[in-house]
Short mmCIF file of C-alpha atoms in Angstrom, two decimals:
data_model
loop_
_atom_site.label_atom_id
_atom_site.label_comp_id
_atom_site.label_asym_id
_atom_site.label_seq_id
_atom_site.Cartn_x
_atom_site.Cartn_y
_atom_site.Cartn_z
CA MET A 153 68.35 184.40 66.59
CA ARG A 154 71.70 183.97 68.53
CA LEU A 155 74.58 186.29 67.47
CA LYS A 156 76.63 183.37 66.69
CA SER A 157 73.88 181.85 64.57
CA LYS A 158 73.41 184.99 62.49
CA ILE A 159 77.11 185.68 61.87
CA VAL A 160 77.19 181.87 60.68
CA LYS A 161 74.00 182.37 58.41
CA ASN A 162 75.77 185.34 56.96
CA ILE A 163 78.94 183.43 56.33
CA ALA A 164 77.13 180.70 54.39
CA LYS A 165 74.89 183.27 52.52
CA LEU A 166 78.08 184.87 51.34
CA ILE A 167 79.64 181.58 50.17
CA ARG A 168 76.40 180.65 48.42
CA SER A 169 76.60 183.92 46.50
CA SER A 170 80.22 183.73 45.82
CA LEU A 171 79.81 180.26 44.39
CA ARG A 172 76.88 181.32 42.32
CA LEU A 173 78.84 184.01 40.70
CA THR A 174 81.39 181.68 39.46
CA ASN A 175 78.67 179.22 38.09
CA HIS A 176 79.42 176.72 40.69
CA LYS A 177 76.77 174.60 42.47
CA ALA A 178 75.81 176.13 45.73
CA THR A 179 73.85 173.22 47.08
CA SER A 180 75.68 171.53 50.02
CA LEU A 181 78.89 173.38 50.72
CA PRO A 182 77.29 176.51 52.49
CA GLY A 183 75.34 174.23 54.85
CA TYR A 184 78.51 172.11 55.44
CA VAL A 185 80.50 175.40 56.42
CA ALA A 186 77.66 176.36 58.61
CA TYR A 187 76.90 173.04 60.47
CA LYS A 188 80.61 172.72 61.08
CA LEU A 189 80.77 176.31 62.53
CA ASP A 190 77.48 175.90 64.64
CA LYS A 191 76.04 172.54 65.32
CA ASP A 192 72.57 174.10 66.54
CA ILE A 193 72.09 176.39 63.36
CA LEU A 194 69.09 174.39 62.12
CA ASP A 195 67.29 175.40 65.21
CA GLU A 196 67.77 178.80 64.51
CA LEU A 197 66.84 178.23 60.81
CA SER A 198 63.60 176.40 61.57
CA LYS A 199 61.66 178.53 63.97
CA ASN A 200 58.00 179.28 62.79
CA THR A 201 58.26 176.69 60.17
CA LYS A 202 55.74 173.63 59.33
CA PHE A 203 57.77 170.71 58.03
CA ILE A 204 57.14 168.16 55.58
CA PHE A 205 59.70 165.51 54.74
CA VAL A 206 59.41 163.19 51.63
CA THR A 207 61.39 159.97 51.76
CA GLY A 208 61.88 156.55 50.01
CA THR A 209 63.60 155.12 47.20
CA ASN A 210 62.08 156.57 44.04
CA GLY A 211 60.32 159.56 43.23
CA LYS A 212 61.22 161.54 46.32
CA THR A 213 62.50 164.69 44.15
CA MET A 214 59.35 164.70 41.84
CA THR A 215 57.06 164.41 44.45
CA THR A 216 58.96 167.38 46.41
CA HIS A 217 58.50 169.68 43.28
CA PHE A 218 54.71 168.56 42.86
CA LEU A 219 54.04 169.50 46.62
CA THR A 220 56.21 172.49 46.84
CA ASN A 221 54.50 173.78 43.57
CA ILE A 222 51.00 173.31 45.03
CA LEU A 223 51.92 174.65 48.40
CA ARG A 224 53.09 178.12 46.56
CA GLN A 225 49.43 178.43 45.25
CA HIS A 226 48.26 179.09 49.02
CA TYR A 227 51.42 179.79 50.98
CA ASP A 228 53.61 182.76 50.88
CA TYR A 229 56.59 181.21 52.13
CA VAL A 230 57.55 177.76 50.80
CA TYR A 231 61.20 176.46 50.98
CA THR A 232 62.79 173.41 49.54
CA ASN A 233 65.98 171.57 48.90
CA ASP A 234 64.79 171.57 45.08
CA SER A 235 68.44 170.59 43.93
CA GLY A 236 67.68 167.10 45.64
CA SER A 237 70.53 167.67 47.98
CA ASN A 238 69.05 165.83 50.79
CA MET A 239 71.58 165.52 53.49
CA VAL A 240 71.87 167.89 56.58
CA GLN A 241 74.22 170.21 54.80
CA GLY A 242 71.92 170.56 51.74
CA ILE A 243 68.95 171.20 54.03
CA ILE A 244 70.68 173.91 55.97
CA THR A 245 71.55 175.60 52.49
CA SER A 246 67.85 175.42 51.46
CA LEU A 247 66.76 177.00 54.69
CA LEU A 248 69.13 180.01 54.61
CA ASP A 249 66.64 182.51 53.41
CA ASN A 250 64.03 181.24 55.82
CA PRO A 251 62.95 184.29 57.83
CA SER A 252 62.48 183.49 61.66
CA ASN A 253 59.58 186.16 62.41
CA LYS A 254 57.26 184.49 59.63
CA GLU A 255 54.85 181.47 59.42
CA THR A 256 56.56 179.38 56.70
CA VAL A 257 56.42 175.71 55.15
CA ALA A 258 59.41 173.66 54.09
CA VAL A 259 59.27 170.67 51.85
CA LEU A 260 62.32 168.75 52.28
CA GLU A 261 63.64 165.64 50.20
CA VAL A 262 65.10 163.29 52.80
CA ASP A 263 67.32 160.58 52.39
CA GLU A 264 65.81 157.36 53.63
CA ALA A 265 69.05 156.29 55.21
CA ASN A 266 69.37 159.96 56.61
CA LEU A 267 65.91 160.24 58.15
CA VAL A 268 67.13 159.35 61.54
CA ARG A 269 69.87 162.00 61.60
CA ILE A 270 67.60 164.75 59.96
CA GLY A 271 64.93 163.75 62.53
CA LYS A 272 67.57 164.86 65.32
CA PHE A 273 67.79 168.11 64.15
CA LEU A 274 64.20 168.70 62.68
CA LYS A 275 60.81 167.80 63.85
CA ALA A 276 58.36 167.02 60.72
CA ASP A 277 54.89 167.83 61.00
CA TYR A 278 54.43 165.22 57.86
CA VAL A 279 56.43 162.67 56.45
CA VAL A 280 55.48 161.46 52.90
CA PHE A 281 56.45 157.56 51.95
CA THR A 282 56.66 157.31 48.35
CA ASN A 283 58.00 153.56 48.09
CA ILE A 284 60.65 151.19 48.99
CA PHE A 285 62.60 149.21 46.20
CA ARG A 286 66.23 147.54 45.98
CA ASP A 287 68.31 150.33 45.53
CA GLN A 288 72.28 150.43 46.07
CA MET A 289 72.32 147.14 47.53
CA ASP A 290 75.86 147.53 48.80
CA ARG A 291 74.54 150.56 50.80
CA PHE A 292 71.06 149.63 51.83
CA GLY A 293 71.03 145.86 51.66
CA GLU A 294 67.34 144.20 50.80
CA ILE A 295 64.18 146.56 51.14
CA TYR A 296 63.52 145.26 54.86
CA ASN A 297 66.71 147.10 55.88
CA ILE A 298 65.54 150.35 54.16
CA PHE A 299 62.10 149.97 55.84
CA ASP A 300 63.86 149.65 59.09
CA LYS A 301 66.00 152.81 58.53
CA ILE A 302 62.90 154.87 57.72
CA MET A 303 61.07 153.60 60.84
CA GLU A 304 64.24 154.25 62.82
CA GLY A 305 64.11 157.67 61.84
CA MET A 306 60.36 157.96 62.47
CA GLU A 307 61.25 157.19 66.00
CA THR A 308 63.03 160.57 66.42
CA ILE A 309 59.75 162.29 65.12
CA PRO A 310 56.83 160.24 66.62
CA ASP A 311 54.22 162.83 66.53
CA ALA A 312 54.90 163.49 62.75
CA LYS A 313 51.85 162.19 60.39
CA ILE A 314 52.57 159.85 57.72
CA ILE A 315 50.99 159.83 54.23
CA ALA A 316 51.93 156.51 52.71
CA ASN A 317 51.74 154.65 49.28
CA GLY A 318 49.14 152.30 50.10
CA ASP A 319 49.87 150.13 47.13
CA LEU A 320 53.08 149.01 48.52
CA PRO A 321 52.89 145.71 51.09
CA ILE A 322 55.74 146.92 53.15
CA PHE A 323 53.78 149.97 54.15
CA ALA A 324 51.15 147.69 55.59
CA TYR A 325 53.21 146.06 58.04
CA GLU A 326 52.40 146.29 61.85
CA LYS A 327 55.03 148.92 62.47
CA MET A 328 53.11 151.48 60.58
CA ASP A 329 50.20 151.09 63.08
CA GLU A 330 52.15 153.01 65.64
CA TYR A 331 51.92 156.20 63.79
CA ASP A 332 49.23 158.49 62.56
CA THR A 333 49.14 157.22 58.87
CA SER A 334 46.98 157.98 56.09
CA TYR A 335 47.26 156.38 52.70
CA TYR A 336 47.01 156.76 48.91
CA ALA A 337 46.46 154.70 46.18
CA ILE A 338 45.95 153.96 42.29
CA ARG A 339 42.95 151.86 42.10
CA ASP A 340 41.83 152.23 38.30
CA LYS A 341 38.20 150.68 38.18
CA ASP A 342 38.66 149.60 34.59
CA LYS A 343 41.63 147.41 35.50
CA ILE A 344 40.42 145.79 38.79
CA VAL A 345 39.35 142.16 38.78
CA GLU A 346 36.69 140.87 41.33
CA ASP A 347 39.06 138.25 43.17
CA TYR A 348 42.57 138.60 44.36
CA THR A 349 43.90 136.08 41.57
CA LEU A 350 46.79 138.24 39.92
CA GLU A 351 50.46 138.01 40.46
CA ALA A 352 52.95 141.02 40.95
CA GLU A 353 55.58 141.53 38.20
CA MET A 354 58.37 139.43 37.84
CA ASN A 355 61.46 140.11 40.07
CA SER A 356 59.14 142.67 42.21
CA ASP A 357 60.27 143.18 45.70
CA GLY A 358 58.48 142.70 48.88
CA ILE A 359 55.70 140.18 47.85
CA ILE A 360 55.75 137.83 50.40
CA CYS A 361 53.18 138.02 53.44
CA PRO A 362 55.05 139.18 56.61
CA LYS A 363 52.65 137.05 58.84
CA CYS A 364 52.60 133.72 57.02
CA ASN A 365 55.09 133.84 54.14
CA ASN A 366 52.67 133.02 51.41
CA ILE A 367 53.02 135.00 48.20
CA LEU A 368 50.64 137.82 47.94
CA LYS A 369 47.55 137.91 45.43
CA TYR A 370 46.40 141.05 43.81
CA ARG A 371 43.12 142.60 42.36
CA VAL A 372 45.03 145.01 40.42
CA VAL A 373 48.71 145.41 39.73
CA ASN A 374 49.96 148.96 38.79
CA TYR A 375 53.74 148.24 38.43
CA SER A 376 56.40 146.14 40.28
CA SER A 377 54.78 145.29 43.50
CA LEU A 378 52.29 148.30 43.54
CA GLY A 379 48.55 147.27 43.70
CA ASP A 380 45.81 146.05 45.66
CA PHE A 381 47.12 143.32 47.53
CA SER A 382 45.81 140.37 49.72
CA CYS A 383 47.33 137.22 51.31
CA PRO A 384 45.38 134.11 50.37
CA ASN A 385 46.46 132.34 53.48
CA CYS A 386 45.95 134.72 56.27
CA ASP A 387 44.42 138.40 57.00
CA PHE A 388 47.18 140.59 55.73
CA LYS A 389 45.97 142.98 52.88
CA SER A 390 45.82 146.58 51.57
CA LYS A 391 45.12 148.99 54.32
CA ASP A 392 42.08 151.28 54.04
CA VAL A 393 42.89 154.26 51.47
CA ASP A 394 41.91 157.70 52.26
CA TYR A 395 42.94 159.17 48.59
CA THR A 396 42.50 157.37 45.65
CA ILE A 397 42.85 157.78 42.08
CA ASP A 398 39.70 155.86 40.72
CA ARG A 399 40.17 156.48 36.87
CA LEU A 400 43.62 156.62 34.77
CA VAL A 401 42.18 158.72 32.02
CA GLU A 402 44.92 159.04 29.78
CA LEU A 403 48.82 158.14 30.06
CA SER A 404 51.26 159.73 27.24
CA SER A 405 54.91 160.25 26.87
CA ASP A 406 54.69 163.65 28.31
CA TYR A 407 51.49 164.07 30.30
CA SER A 408 48.95 162.08 32.38
CA LYS A 409 45.22 162.73 33.39
CA PHE A 410 43.60 161.09 36.06
CA MET A 411 40.49 161.52 38.32
CA ILE A 412 40.40 161.71 42.13
CA GLY A 413 36.70 160.90 42.73
CA ASP A 414 35.13 163.37 40.62
CA GLU A 415 37.80 165.88 40.40
CA ASP A 416 40.23 165.64 37.16
CA TYR A 417 43.76 166.23 37.19
CA GLU A 418 46.84 166.52 34.66
CA VAL A 419 50.41 166.67 34.81
CA ASN A 420 52.77 167.47 32.32
CA VAL A 421 55.20 164.64 32.73
CA GLY A 422 54.60 161.28 31.65
CA GLY A 423 54.66 157.75 33.35
CA LEU A 424 52.60 155.89 35.82
CA TYR A 425 55.34 156.49 38.31
CA ASN A 426 54.90 160.24 38.14
CA VAL A 427 51.06 159.74 38.68
CA TYR A 428 51.91 157.99 42.10
CA ASN A 429 54.14 161.14 42.81
CA ALA A 430 51.61 163.49 41.76
CA LEU A 431 49.11 161.48 43.80
CA ALA A 432 51.29 161.53 47.02
CA ALA A 433 51.63 165.49 46.48
CA ALA A 434 48.02 165.99 45.82
CA ALA A 435 47.13 163.76 48.96
CA THR A 436 49.68 165.74 51.38
CA ALA A 437 48.17 168.97 50.10
CA LYS A 438 44.44 167.59 50.68
CA LYS A 439 45.75 166.64 54.26
CA LEU A 440 46.83 170.37 54.69
CA GLY A 441 43.45 171.48 53.72
CA LEU A 442 44.22 172.91 50.36
CA SER A 443 41.42 173.44 47.71
CA TYR A 444 41.00 171.33 44.56
CA ARG A 445 41.99 174.40 42.45
CA GLU A 446 45.03 174.99 44.15
CA ILE A 447 46.10 171.37 44.03
CA SER A 448 45.12 171.11 40.26
CA ASP A 449 46.81 174.44 39.37
CA GLY A 450 49.96 173.24 41.27
CA LEU A 451 49.97 169.91 39.51
CA ARG A 452 49.50 171.29 36.18
CA THR A 453 51.94 173.86 36.13
CA GLN A 454 54.95 171.70 37.42
CA LYS A 455 57.72 171.42 34.81
CA ASN A 456 60.23 168.39 34.43
CA VAL A 457 63.27 168.68 36.64
CA PHE A 458 66.79 167.41 36.98
CA GLY A 459 67.02 164.13 35.18
CA ARG A 460 63.38 163.35 35.07
CA GLN A 461 62.41 163.38 31.30
CA GLU A 462 64.44 166.57 31.19
CA ASN A 463 64.20 167.74 27.60
CA ILE A 464 66.96 169.75 25.91
CA ASN A 465 67.99 170.82 22.63
CA ILE A 466 71.60 169.89 21.14
CA SER A 467 72.33 170.21 17.74
CA GLY A 468 68.60 170.47 16.68
CA LYS A 469 68.32 166.86 18.33
CA ASN A 470 65.63 166.65 21.06
CA VAL A 471 67.37 165.08 24.01
CA ILE A 472 65.52 163.41 26.94
CA ILE A 473 67.48 162.68 30.08
CA ASN A 474 66.30 160.34 32.53
CA LEU A 475 68.13 159.24 35.96
CA VAL A 476 68.05 155.54 36.56
CA LYS A 477 69.34 153.86 39.62
CA ASN A 478 67.29 150.59 40.08
CA PRO A 479 65.21 147.91 38.28
CA ALA A 480 61.73 149.39 39.39
CA GLY A 481 62.54 153.05 38.43
CA LEU A 482 64.09 151.98 35.06
CA ASN A 483 61.76 149.41 34.25
CA GLN A 484 59.16 152.43 34.39
CA ILE A 485 61.13 154.52 32.28
CA ILE A 486 61.16 152.04 29.69
CA GLU A 487 57.49 151.68 29.80
CA LEU A 488 57.33 155.41 29.12
CA MET A 489 59.96 155.04 26.17
CA LEU A 490 57.55 152.38 24.52
CA LEU A 491 54.71 155.14 24.09
CA ASN A 492 57.22 156.76 21.78
CA GLU A 493 56.77 155.48 18.13
CA ASN A 494 59.46 157.52 16.49
CA ASN A 495 62.69 156.69 15.37
CA VAL A 496 64.89 157.01 18.51
CA SER A 497 68.93 157.05 19.59
CA LEU A 498 69.89 155.51 22.71
CA ILE A 499 72.60 156.49 25.01
CA CYS A 500 73.43 154.70 28.36
CA LEU A 501 75.77 155.93 30.86
CA LEU A 502 76.69 153.45 33.80
CA ASN A 503 78.72 154.54 36.67
CA ASP A 504 79.61 152.65 40.14
CA ASN A 505 80.60 155.39 42.50
CA TYR A 506 79.40 155.38 46.01
CA ALA A 507 76.41 157.55 45.26
CA ASP A 508 75.29 155.38 42.38
CA GLY A 509 75.75 152.00 44.21
CA LEU A 510 79.10 149.91 43.87
CA ASP A 511 76.96 146.85 42.62
CA VAL A 512 75.65 147.41 39.21
CA SER A 513 74.22 143.81 39.04
CA TRP A 514 70.69 145.72 38.88
CA ILE A 515 70.77 146.18 35.11
CA TYR A 516 70.21 142.36 34.80
CA ASP A 517 66.82 142.63 36.88
CA SER A 518 65.66 145.45 34.50
CA HIS A 519 63.32 144.81 31.43
CA TYR A 520 65.79 146.22 28.69
CA GLU A 521 64.41 143.63 26.28
CA LYS A 522 61.21 145.11 26.01
CA LEU A 523 63.38 147.91 24.09
CA LYS A 524 62.95 145.43 21.08
CA ASN A 525 59.68 147.13 20.31
CA MET A 526 61.19 150.79 19.81
CA ASN A 527 62.59 151.92 16.84
CA ILE A 528 66.01 152.24 17.92
CA THR A 529 68.75 153.52 15.17
CA ASP A 530 71.79 153.40 17.04
CA ILE A 531 73.13 153.02 20.67
CA TYR A 532 76.14 154.51 22.70
CA VAL A 533 77.19 153.49 26.14
CA SER A 534 79.80 155.46 28.46
CA GLY A 535 80.70 155.52 31.94
CA LYS A 536 83.18 153.60 34.37
CA ARG A 537 80.94 150.63 33.72
CA SER A 538 80.42 150.94 29.98
CA PHE A 539 81.53 147.46 29.19
CA ASP A 540 78.98 145.99 31.55
CA MET A 541 76.39 148.20 29.96
CA LYS A 542 77.25 147.27 26.47
CA ARG A 543 77.33 143.52 27.49
CA ARG A 544 74.02 143.53 28.98
CA LEU A 545 72.33 145.43 25.80
CA GLU A 546 73.97 142.81 23.67
CA ILE A 547 72.14 140.28 25.91
CA ALA A 548 68.87 141.91 25.63
CA GLU A 549 69.23 141.83 21.49
CA ILE A 550 67.55 145.10 21.19
CA TYR A 551 69.84 146.13 18.25
CA ASP A 552 71.36 144.63 15.40
CA GLY A 553 74.31 146.80 14.81
CA ASN A 554 77.42 147.71 16.75
CA ILE A 555 76.66 149.24 20.09
CA GLU A 556 79.48 151.84 20.28
CA GLU A 557 81.52 152.93 23.54
CA PHE A 558 82.75 156.60 23.90
CA ASP A 559 84.07 159.06 26.40
CA TYR A 560 80.69 161.16 27.71
CA VAL A 561 82.83 163.78 29.41
CA LYS A 562 84.86 164.69 26.16
CA ASP A 563 82.42 163.56 23.49
CA ILE A 564 79.00 163.74 24.44
CA VAL A 565 78.08 166.65 22.18
CA ASP A 566 79.71 165.17 19.23
CA VAL A 567 77.92 161.77 19.84
CA ILE A 568 74.61 163.67 20.03
CA SER A 569 75.18 165.59 16.76
CA ASN A 570 75.95 162.37 14.89
CA CYS A 571 73.19 160.38 16.41
CA LYS A 572 70.71 159.13 13.62
CA SER A 573 67.73 160.09 15.05
CA ASP A 574 66.11 163.40 15.87
CA GLU A 575 65.16 161.91 19.36
CA VAL A 576 67.85 160.88 21.71
CA TYR A 577 67.14 159.05 24.87
CA ILE A 578 69.83 159.64 27.56
CA LEU A 579 69.64 156.84 30.41
CA SER A 580 71.93 157.71 33.26
CA THR A 581 73.19 156.92 36.77
CA TYR A 582 73.32 159.57 39.23
CA THR A 583 77.04 160.84 39.25
CA ALA A 584 77.40 160.40 35.44
CA MET A 585 74.13 162.76 35.41
CA LEU A 586 76.00 165.09 37.55
CA LYS A 587 78.94 165.30 35.25
CA LEU A 588 76.77 165.30 32.08
CA ARG A 589 75.07 168.61 33.22
CA GLU A 590 78.37 170.08 34.15
CA VAL A 591 79.61 169.12 30.55
CA LEU A 592 76.66 170.48 28.74
CA LYS A 593 76.65 173.53 31.01
CA LEU A 594 73.20 172.97 32.46
CA SER A 595 71.94 174.69 35.62
#
């Protein structure tokens, strides 16, 4: 290692240690300082390392955690940006302990718009594509813009192998054929119909054939636009799938069981969207040659993470925290909530800071109306756009009582303590989630 890089690395590690001692986050600042002092620091931190990038709109964080936990069943040194800090500075911080004299693996969550920048510094061996949905319209625009950004990033790492969601139409576009691409998909044999007669869910993205502009039809729709698709007017259709879930054995509010061929798997998080995340991780691990036992153990022992069905106890209440940021993700969380037959209290936090997306109109494309089928005892809203959140829930007519606004920074503990139900769901946008965790003193 160059003397300059060695000194900069030690400075960054000192900053990280100091931040941790003072109970501050140490995810970005150490890497930020290191990069400012040495633009080539990543070259030094990445020697002898196999890199796996995980990108896409939804599921990056959970897929990264699943895959990291699997790989730790096999490899001695596995590094990751497990906080979800996925810009250059966060990635530098995550690699500060990476030894330059040993063979290591790094699984990195990479922001879809930032892949092009990261690719200029690090050459990935594999890139996992989770999905593309409408998200932060003011930043990304439509899904086709997001796809273009990701593919622009791939141009910087043309030798990387792609493991992509084969149930998403946009990942079947011709541009993908330029790369060594493997596909994974969910094709539950109990749900597939014989012909392509089904339609995607209402308000789904990317269901127009890129060749002839006809609306795609499906043999199975798992959710949104994800499924086995085909154009009724031309030859555009799902790609051949390399890794397939053939049967969804059981989907509950806090775990899922499924079959890949004759292999049975279980994850201790609920939701079909998390089955996709687990499959993406399993497919990548299989691509790397890991055994069934290693993959099964890695999936089964993975716990909930930051804002992904995160359970905490506050004043005797079971509080379930979920990050929400776009219609596709929120709709899946709503489907998961509907599996709970108990009385529940609902808290919705809506911000419109840059990291959330300045446009909050996406809440009107989300299926809040389905919450009518839950036993909701009380509802509270907060955040910079609490009025908009309250109005949206009033329009959904999911609760007969008064929806109360409050200041979550000052009063979240009191509100939770006074909730009428023992189970409390918090649906929060990103920056509100960060502040909420700070207020609740969560690590």
